[in-house]
CSV table of C-alpha atoms and ligand atoms in Angstrom, one decimal:
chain,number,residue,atom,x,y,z
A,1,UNK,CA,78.2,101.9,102.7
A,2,UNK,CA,77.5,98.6,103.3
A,3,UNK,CA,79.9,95.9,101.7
A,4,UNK,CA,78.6,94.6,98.5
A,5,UNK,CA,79.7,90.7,98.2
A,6,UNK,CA,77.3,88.5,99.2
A,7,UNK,CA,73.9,87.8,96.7
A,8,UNK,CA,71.5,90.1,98.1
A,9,UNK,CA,73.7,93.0,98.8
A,10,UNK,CA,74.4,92.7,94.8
A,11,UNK,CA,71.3,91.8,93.4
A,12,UNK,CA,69.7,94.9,95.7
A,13,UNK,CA,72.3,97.1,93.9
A,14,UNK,CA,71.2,95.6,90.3
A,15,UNK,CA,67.7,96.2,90.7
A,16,UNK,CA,67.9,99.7,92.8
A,17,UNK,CA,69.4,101.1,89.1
A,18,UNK,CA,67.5,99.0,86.9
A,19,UNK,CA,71.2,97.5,85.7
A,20,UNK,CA,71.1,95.3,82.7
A,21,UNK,CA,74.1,93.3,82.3
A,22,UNK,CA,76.0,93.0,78.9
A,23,UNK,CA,77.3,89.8,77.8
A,24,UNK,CA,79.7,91.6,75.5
A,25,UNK,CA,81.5,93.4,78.7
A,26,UNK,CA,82.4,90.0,80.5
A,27,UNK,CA,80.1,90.9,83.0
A,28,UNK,CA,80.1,88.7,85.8
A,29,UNK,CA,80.2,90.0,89.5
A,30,UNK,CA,81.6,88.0,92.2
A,31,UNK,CA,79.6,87.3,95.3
A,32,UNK,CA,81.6,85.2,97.3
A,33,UNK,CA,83.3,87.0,100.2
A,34,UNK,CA,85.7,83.9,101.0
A,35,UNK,CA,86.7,83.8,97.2
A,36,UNK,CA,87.3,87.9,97.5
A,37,UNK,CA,89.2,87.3,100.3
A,38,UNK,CA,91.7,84.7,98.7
A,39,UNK,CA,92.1,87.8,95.7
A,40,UNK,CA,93.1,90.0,98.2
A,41,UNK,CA,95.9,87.6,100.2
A,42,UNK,CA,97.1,86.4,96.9
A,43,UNK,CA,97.5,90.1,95.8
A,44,UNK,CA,99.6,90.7,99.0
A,45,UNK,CA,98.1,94.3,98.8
A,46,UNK,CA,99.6,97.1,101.8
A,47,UNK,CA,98.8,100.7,102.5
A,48,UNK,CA,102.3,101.1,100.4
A,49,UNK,CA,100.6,100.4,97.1
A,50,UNK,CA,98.9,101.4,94.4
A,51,UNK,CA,96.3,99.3,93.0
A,52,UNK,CA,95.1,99.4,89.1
A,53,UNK,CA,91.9,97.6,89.0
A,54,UNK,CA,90.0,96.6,85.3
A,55,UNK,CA,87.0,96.2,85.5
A,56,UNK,CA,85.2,97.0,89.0
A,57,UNK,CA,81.5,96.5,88.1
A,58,UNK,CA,79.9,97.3,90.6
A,59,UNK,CA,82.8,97.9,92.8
A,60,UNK,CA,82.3,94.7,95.2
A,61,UNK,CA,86.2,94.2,95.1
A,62,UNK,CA,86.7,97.5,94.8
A,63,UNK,CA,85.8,98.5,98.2
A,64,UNK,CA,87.9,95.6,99.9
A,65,UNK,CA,90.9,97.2,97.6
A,66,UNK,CA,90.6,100.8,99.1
A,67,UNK,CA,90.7,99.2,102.5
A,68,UNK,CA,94.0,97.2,102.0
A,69,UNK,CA,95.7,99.7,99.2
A,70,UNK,CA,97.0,103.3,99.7
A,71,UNK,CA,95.1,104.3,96.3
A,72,UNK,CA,93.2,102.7,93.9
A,73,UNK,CA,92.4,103.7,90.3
A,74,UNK,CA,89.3,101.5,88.8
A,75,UNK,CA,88.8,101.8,84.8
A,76,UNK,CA,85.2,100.4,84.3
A,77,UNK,CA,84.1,100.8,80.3
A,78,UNK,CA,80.6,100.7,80.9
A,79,UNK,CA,78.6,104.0,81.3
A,80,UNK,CA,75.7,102.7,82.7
A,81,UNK,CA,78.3,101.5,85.9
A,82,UNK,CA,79.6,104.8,86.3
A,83,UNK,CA,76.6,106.0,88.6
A,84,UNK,CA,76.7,103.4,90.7
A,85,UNK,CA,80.1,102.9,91.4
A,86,UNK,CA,80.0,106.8,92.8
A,87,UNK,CA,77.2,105.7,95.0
A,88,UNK,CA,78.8,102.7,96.0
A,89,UNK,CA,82.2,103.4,96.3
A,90,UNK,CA,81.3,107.0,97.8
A,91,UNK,CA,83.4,106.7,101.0
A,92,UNK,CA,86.4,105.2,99.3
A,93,UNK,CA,88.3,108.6,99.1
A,94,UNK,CA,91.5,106.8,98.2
A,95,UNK,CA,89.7,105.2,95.1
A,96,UNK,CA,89.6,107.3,91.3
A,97,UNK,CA,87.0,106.1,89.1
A,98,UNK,CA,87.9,105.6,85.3
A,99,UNK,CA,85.8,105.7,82.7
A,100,UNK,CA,87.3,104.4,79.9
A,101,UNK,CA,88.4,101.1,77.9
A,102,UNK,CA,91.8,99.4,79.5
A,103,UNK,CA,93.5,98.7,75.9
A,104,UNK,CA,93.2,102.2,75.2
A,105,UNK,CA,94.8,103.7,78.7
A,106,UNK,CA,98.3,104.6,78.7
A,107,UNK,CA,98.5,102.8,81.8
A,108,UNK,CA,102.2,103.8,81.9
A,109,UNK,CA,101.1,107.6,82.3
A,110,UNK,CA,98.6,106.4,85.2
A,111,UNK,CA,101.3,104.7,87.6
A,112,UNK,CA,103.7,108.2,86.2
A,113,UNK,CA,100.7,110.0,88.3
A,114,UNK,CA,99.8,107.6,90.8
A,115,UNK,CA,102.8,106.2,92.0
A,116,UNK,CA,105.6,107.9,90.7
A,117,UNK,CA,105.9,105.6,88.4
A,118,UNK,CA,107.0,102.4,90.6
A,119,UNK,CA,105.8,99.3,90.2
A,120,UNK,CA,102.0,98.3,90.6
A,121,UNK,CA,100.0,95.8,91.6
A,122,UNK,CA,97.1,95.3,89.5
A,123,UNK,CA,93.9,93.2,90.6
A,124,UNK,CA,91.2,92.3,88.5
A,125,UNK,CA,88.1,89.7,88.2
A,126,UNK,CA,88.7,90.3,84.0
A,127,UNK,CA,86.4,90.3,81.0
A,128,UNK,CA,87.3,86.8,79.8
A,129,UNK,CA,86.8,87.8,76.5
A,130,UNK,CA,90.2,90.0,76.7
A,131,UNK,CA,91.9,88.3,79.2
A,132,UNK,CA,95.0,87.9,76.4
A,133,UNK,CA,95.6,91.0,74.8
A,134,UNK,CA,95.2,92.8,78.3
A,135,UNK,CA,97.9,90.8,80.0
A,136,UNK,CA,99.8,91.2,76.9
A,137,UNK,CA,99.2,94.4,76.9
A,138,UNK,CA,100.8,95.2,80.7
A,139,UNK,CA,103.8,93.4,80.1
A,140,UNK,CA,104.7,95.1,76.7
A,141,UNK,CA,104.1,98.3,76.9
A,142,UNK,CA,106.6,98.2,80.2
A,143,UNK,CA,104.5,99.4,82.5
A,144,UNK,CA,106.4,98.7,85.9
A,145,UNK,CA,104.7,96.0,87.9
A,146,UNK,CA,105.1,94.4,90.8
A,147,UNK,CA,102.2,91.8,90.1
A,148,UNK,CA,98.9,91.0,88.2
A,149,UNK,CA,96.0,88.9,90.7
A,150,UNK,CA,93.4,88.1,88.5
A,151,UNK,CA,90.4,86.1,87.9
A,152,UNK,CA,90.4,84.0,84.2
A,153,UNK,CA,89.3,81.5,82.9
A,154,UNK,CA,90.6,78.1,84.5
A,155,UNK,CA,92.2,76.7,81.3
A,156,UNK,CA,93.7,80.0,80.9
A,157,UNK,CA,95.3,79.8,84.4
A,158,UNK,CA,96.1,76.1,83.3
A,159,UNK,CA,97.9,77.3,80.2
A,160,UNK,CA,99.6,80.0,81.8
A,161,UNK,CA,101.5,78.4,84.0
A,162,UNK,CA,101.9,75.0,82.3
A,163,UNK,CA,105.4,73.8,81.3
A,164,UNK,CA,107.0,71.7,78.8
A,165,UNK,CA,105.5,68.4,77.0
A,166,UNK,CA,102.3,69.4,78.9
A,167,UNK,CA,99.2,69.9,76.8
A,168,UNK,CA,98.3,73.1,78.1
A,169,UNK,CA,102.3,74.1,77.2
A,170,UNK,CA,101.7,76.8,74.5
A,171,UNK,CA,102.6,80.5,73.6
A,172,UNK,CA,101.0,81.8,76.5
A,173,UNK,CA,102.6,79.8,78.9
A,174,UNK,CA,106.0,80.9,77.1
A,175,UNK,CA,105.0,84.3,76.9
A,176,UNK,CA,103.5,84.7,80.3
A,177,UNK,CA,106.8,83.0,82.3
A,178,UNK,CA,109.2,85.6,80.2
A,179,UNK,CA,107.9,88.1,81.9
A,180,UNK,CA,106.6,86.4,85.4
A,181,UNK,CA,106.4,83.5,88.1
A,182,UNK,CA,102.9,82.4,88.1
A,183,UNK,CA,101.3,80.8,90.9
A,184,UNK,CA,97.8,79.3,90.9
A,185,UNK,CA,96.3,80.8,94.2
A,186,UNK,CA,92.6,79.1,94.2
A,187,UNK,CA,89.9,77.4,91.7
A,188,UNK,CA,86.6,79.2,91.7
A,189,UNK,CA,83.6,77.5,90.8
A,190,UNK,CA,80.7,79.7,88.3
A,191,UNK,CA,78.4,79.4,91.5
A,192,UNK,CA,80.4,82.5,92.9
A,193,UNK,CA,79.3,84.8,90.3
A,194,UNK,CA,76.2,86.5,88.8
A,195,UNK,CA,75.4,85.8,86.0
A,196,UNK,CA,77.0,82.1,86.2
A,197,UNK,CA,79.6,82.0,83.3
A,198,UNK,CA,79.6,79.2,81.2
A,199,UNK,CA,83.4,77.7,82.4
A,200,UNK,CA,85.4,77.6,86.1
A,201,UNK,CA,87.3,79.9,87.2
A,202,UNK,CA,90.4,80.5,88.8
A,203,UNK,CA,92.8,82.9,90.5
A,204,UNK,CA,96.3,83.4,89.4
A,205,UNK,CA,99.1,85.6,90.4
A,206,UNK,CA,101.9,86.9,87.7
A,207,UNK,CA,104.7,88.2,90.0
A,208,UNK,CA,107.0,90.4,87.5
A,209,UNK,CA,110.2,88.7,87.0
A,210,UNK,CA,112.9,91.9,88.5
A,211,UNK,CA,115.1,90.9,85.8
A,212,UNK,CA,114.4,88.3,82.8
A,213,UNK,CA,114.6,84.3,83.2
A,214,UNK,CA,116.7,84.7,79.8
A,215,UNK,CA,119.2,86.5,77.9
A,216,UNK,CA,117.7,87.4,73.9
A,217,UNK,CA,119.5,89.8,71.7
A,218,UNK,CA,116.1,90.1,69.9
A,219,UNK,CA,113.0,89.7,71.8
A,220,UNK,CA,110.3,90.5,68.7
A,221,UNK,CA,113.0,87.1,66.8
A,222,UNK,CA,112.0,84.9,70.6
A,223,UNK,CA,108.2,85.6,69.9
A,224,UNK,CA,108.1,85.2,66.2
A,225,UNK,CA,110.0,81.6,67.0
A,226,UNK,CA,107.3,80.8,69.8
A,227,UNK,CA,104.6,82.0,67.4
A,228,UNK,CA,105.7,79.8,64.6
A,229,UNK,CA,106.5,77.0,66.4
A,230,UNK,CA,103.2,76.8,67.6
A,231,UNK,CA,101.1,78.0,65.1
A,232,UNK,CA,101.2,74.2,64.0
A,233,UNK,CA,101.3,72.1,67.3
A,234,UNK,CA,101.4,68.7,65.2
A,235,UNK,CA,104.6,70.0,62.8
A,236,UNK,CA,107.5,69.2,63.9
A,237,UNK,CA,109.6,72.3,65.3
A,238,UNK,CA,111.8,72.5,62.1
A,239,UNK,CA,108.4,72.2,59.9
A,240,UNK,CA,106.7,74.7,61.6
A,241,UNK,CA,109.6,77.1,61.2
A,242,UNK,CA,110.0,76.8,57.9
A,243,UNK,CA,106.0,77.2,57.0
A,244,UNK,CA,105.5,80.3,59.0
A,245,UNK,CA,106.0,83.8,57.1
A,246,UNK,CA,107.2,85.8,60.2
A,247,UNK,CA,110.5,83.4,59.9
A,248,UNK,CA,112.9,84.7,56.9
A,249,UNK,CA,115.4,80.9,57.2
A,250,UNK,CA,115.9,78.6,54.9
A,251,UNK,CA,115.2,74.6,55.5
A,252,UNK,CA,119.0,74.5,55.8
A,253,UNK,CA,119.4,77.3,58.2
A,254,UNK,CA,116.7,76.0,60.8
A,255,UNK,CA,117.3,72.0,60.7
A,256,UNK,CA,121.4,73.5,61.2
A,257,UNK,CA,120.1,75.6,64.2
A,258,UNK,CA,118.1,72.7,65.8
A,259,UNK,CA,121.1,69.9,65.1
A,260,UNK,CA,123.6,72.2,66.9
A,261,UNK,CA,122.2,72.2,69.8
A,262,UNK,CA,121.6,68.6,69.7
A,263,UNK,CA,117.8,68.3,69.4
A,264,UNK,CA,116.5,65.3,67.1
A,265,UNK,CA,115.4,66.6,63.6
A,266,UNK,CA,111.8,65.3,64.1
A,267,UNK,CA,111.4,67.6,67.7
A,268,UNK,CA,108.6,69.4,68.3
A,269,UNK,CA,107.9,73.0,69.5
A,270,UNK,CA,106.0,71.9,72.7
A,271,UNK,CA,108.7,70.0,74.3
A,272,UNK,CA,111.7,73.0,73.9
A,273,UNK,CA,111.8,75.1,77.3
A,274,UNK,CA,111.9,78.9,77.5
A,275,UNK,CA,116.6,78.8,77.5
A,276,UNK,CA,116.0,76.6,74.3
A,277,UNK,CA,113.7,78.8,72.8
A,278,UNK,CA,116.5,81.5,73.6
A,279,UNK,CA,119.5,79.9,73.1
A,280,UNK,CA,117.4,79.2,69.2
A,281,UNK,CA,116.5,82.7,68.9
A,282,UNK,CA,120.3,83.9,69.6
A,283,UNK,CA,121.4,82.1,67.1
A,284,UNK,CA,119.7,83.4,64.4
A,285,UNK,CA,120.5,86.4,65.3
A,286,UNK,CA,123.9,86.0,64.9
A,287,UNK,CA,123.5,83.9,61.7
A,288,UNK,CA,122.2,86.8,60.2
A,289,UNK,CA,122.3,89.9,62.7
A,290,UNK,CA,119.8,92.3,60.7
A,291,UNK,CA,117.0,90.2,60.5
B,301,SAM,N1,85.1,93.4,89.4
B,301,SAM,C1,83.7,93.1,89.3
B,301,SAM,C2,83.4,91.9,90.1
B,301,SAM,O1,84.3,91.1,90.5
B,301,SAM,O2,82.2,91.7,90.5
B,301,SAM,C3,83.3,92.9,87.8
B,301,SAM,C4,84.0,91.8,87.1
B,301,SAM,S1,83.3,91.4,85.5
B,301,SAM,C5,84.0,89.8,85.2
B,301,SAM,C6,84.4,92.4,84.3
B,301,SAM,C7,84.2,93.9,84.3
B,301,SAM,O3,85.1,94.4,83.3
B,301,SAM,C8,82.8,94.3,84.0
B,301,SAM,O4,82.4,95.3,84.9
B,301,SAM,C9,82.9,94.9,82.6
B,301,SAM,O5,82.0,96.0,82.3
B,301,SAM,C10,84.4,95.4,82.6
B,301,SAM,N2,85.0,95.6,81.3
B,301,SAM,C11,84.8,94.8,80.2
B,301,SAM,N3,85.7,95.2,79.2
B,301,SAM,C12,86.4,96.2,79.7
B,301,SAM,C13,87.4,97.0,79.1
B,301,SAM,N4,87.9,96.9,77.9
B,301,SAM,N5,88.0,98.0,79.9
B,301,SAM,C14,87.6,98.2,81.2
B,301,SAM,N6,86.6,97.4,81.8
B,301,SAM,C15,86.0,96.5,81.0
């Protein structure tokens, strides 16, 4: 079968099977080979590994994964891409085809199968429109991961990976460097797809932390903090605390937390680091140990 990423190979695909793209899958396929490429480096994929892929499409990067992975399992939720991911991924015998919605896979069970249930690699150009909840998703549910590659949104990459008194900083930088080291590995531009999405792009690798930046006695008390804290990014850190429902201190409680470990009384969420945000959240939970 003849590789799929350049713009003719894809649109001759397209048209072949009368393929209608939905806006409401995320669907745009990549047709750059040099961008595809700089996935596949950045995913440092061997013959040792097994790949998860979400979304293949039409199986463009699909077909360079079966060539650098041992095995390959693609979960596509669109029917109508079933078909032609059978005709174009037919000599790929290391590749499973998935039909089937990612937030609804016990992805656990599938590297249990696959791999034994060692760590993955997964590798994805992602539905923007989930990019959250499935990274989320992966990290929570402790699946074991080597690393995630994936294609999102630039300002998503940009948030991701941002760091303190940034404007990007946010819960999903905090939430995304708990778990992994991200590294931005190239910008893509919306000329490399089709359809051209509306935003850039870029390519970002999570490598899984092998054991966690920090120490928390109560990781669901850490995210309710970051949560709060930035629920209200112009509140001050003790403000925002004290406003959000998901924290059960008093005014006293939290402006006693932040002056102990020497913070000013008018800091704000968005300049504390991850150990602050820690070294907060163990301390409520020895203040009052069955919250
Ligand atoms: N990998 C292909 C490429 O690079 O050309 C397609 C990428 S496109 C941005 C995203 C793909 O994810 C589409 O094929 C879409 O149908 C699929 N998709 C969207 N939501 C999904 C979900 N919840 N589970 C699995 N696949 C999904």
């Amino acid at each position: 079968m003849e590789r799929l990423v350049d713009p003719q190979a894809t649109i001759a695909v397209i048209r072949k099977n009368e393929f209608a793209f939905q806006k409401r899958f995320g669907q745009n396929f990549l047709i750059d080979s040099h961008v595809l490429e700089k996935i596949i480096r950045a995913a440092d994929v061997t013959k040792e590994d097994f790949v998860l892929e979400i979304g293949p499409g039409i199986g463009t990067m699909t077909q360079a994964l079966s060539e650098a992975a041992g095995r390959v399992a693609a979960v596509e939720i669109d029917e109508h891409l079933i078909p032609i991911l059978r005709e174009t991924l037919a000599d790929c015998t290391n590749v499973e085809v998935i039909h089937g919605d990612i937030l609804q896979l016990d992805v656990k069970a599938l590297a249990k199968k696959y791999h034994d249930g060692r760590p993955i690699k997964v590798v994805a150009n992602l539905p923007y429109y989930i990019t959250t909840p499935i990274i989320m998703g992966l990290f929570e549910s402790g699946v074991p991961l080597d690393s995630i590659t994936i294609m999102v949104q630039k300002e998503v990459a940009e948030r991701m990976k941002a760091g303190p008194g940034t404007k990007d900083y946010g819960a999903l930088s905090l939430a995304v460097q708990y778990y992994a080291e991200p590294y931005l590995a190239a910008n893509v531009p919306p000329n490399c797809f089709i359809p051209r999405p509306s935003v850039g792009s870029a390519v970002i690798r999570l490598t899984a932390h092998k054991e966690k930046p920090v120490l928390v006695e109560d990781e669901g008390l850490l995210f309710r903090l970051i949560r709060a804290s930035f629920n209200q990014r112009r509140k001050t850190l003790a403000n925002g605390l004290n406003n959000s429902p998901e924290i059960p201190f008093s005014k006293e409680e939290i402006q006693g937390a932040i002056a102990s470990f020497g913070l000013s009384a008018g800091i704000r969420g968005e300049a504390l680091t991850l150990d602050q945000f820690a070294a907060l959240s163990n301390y409520f939970s020895r203040l009052r140990p069955s919250s």
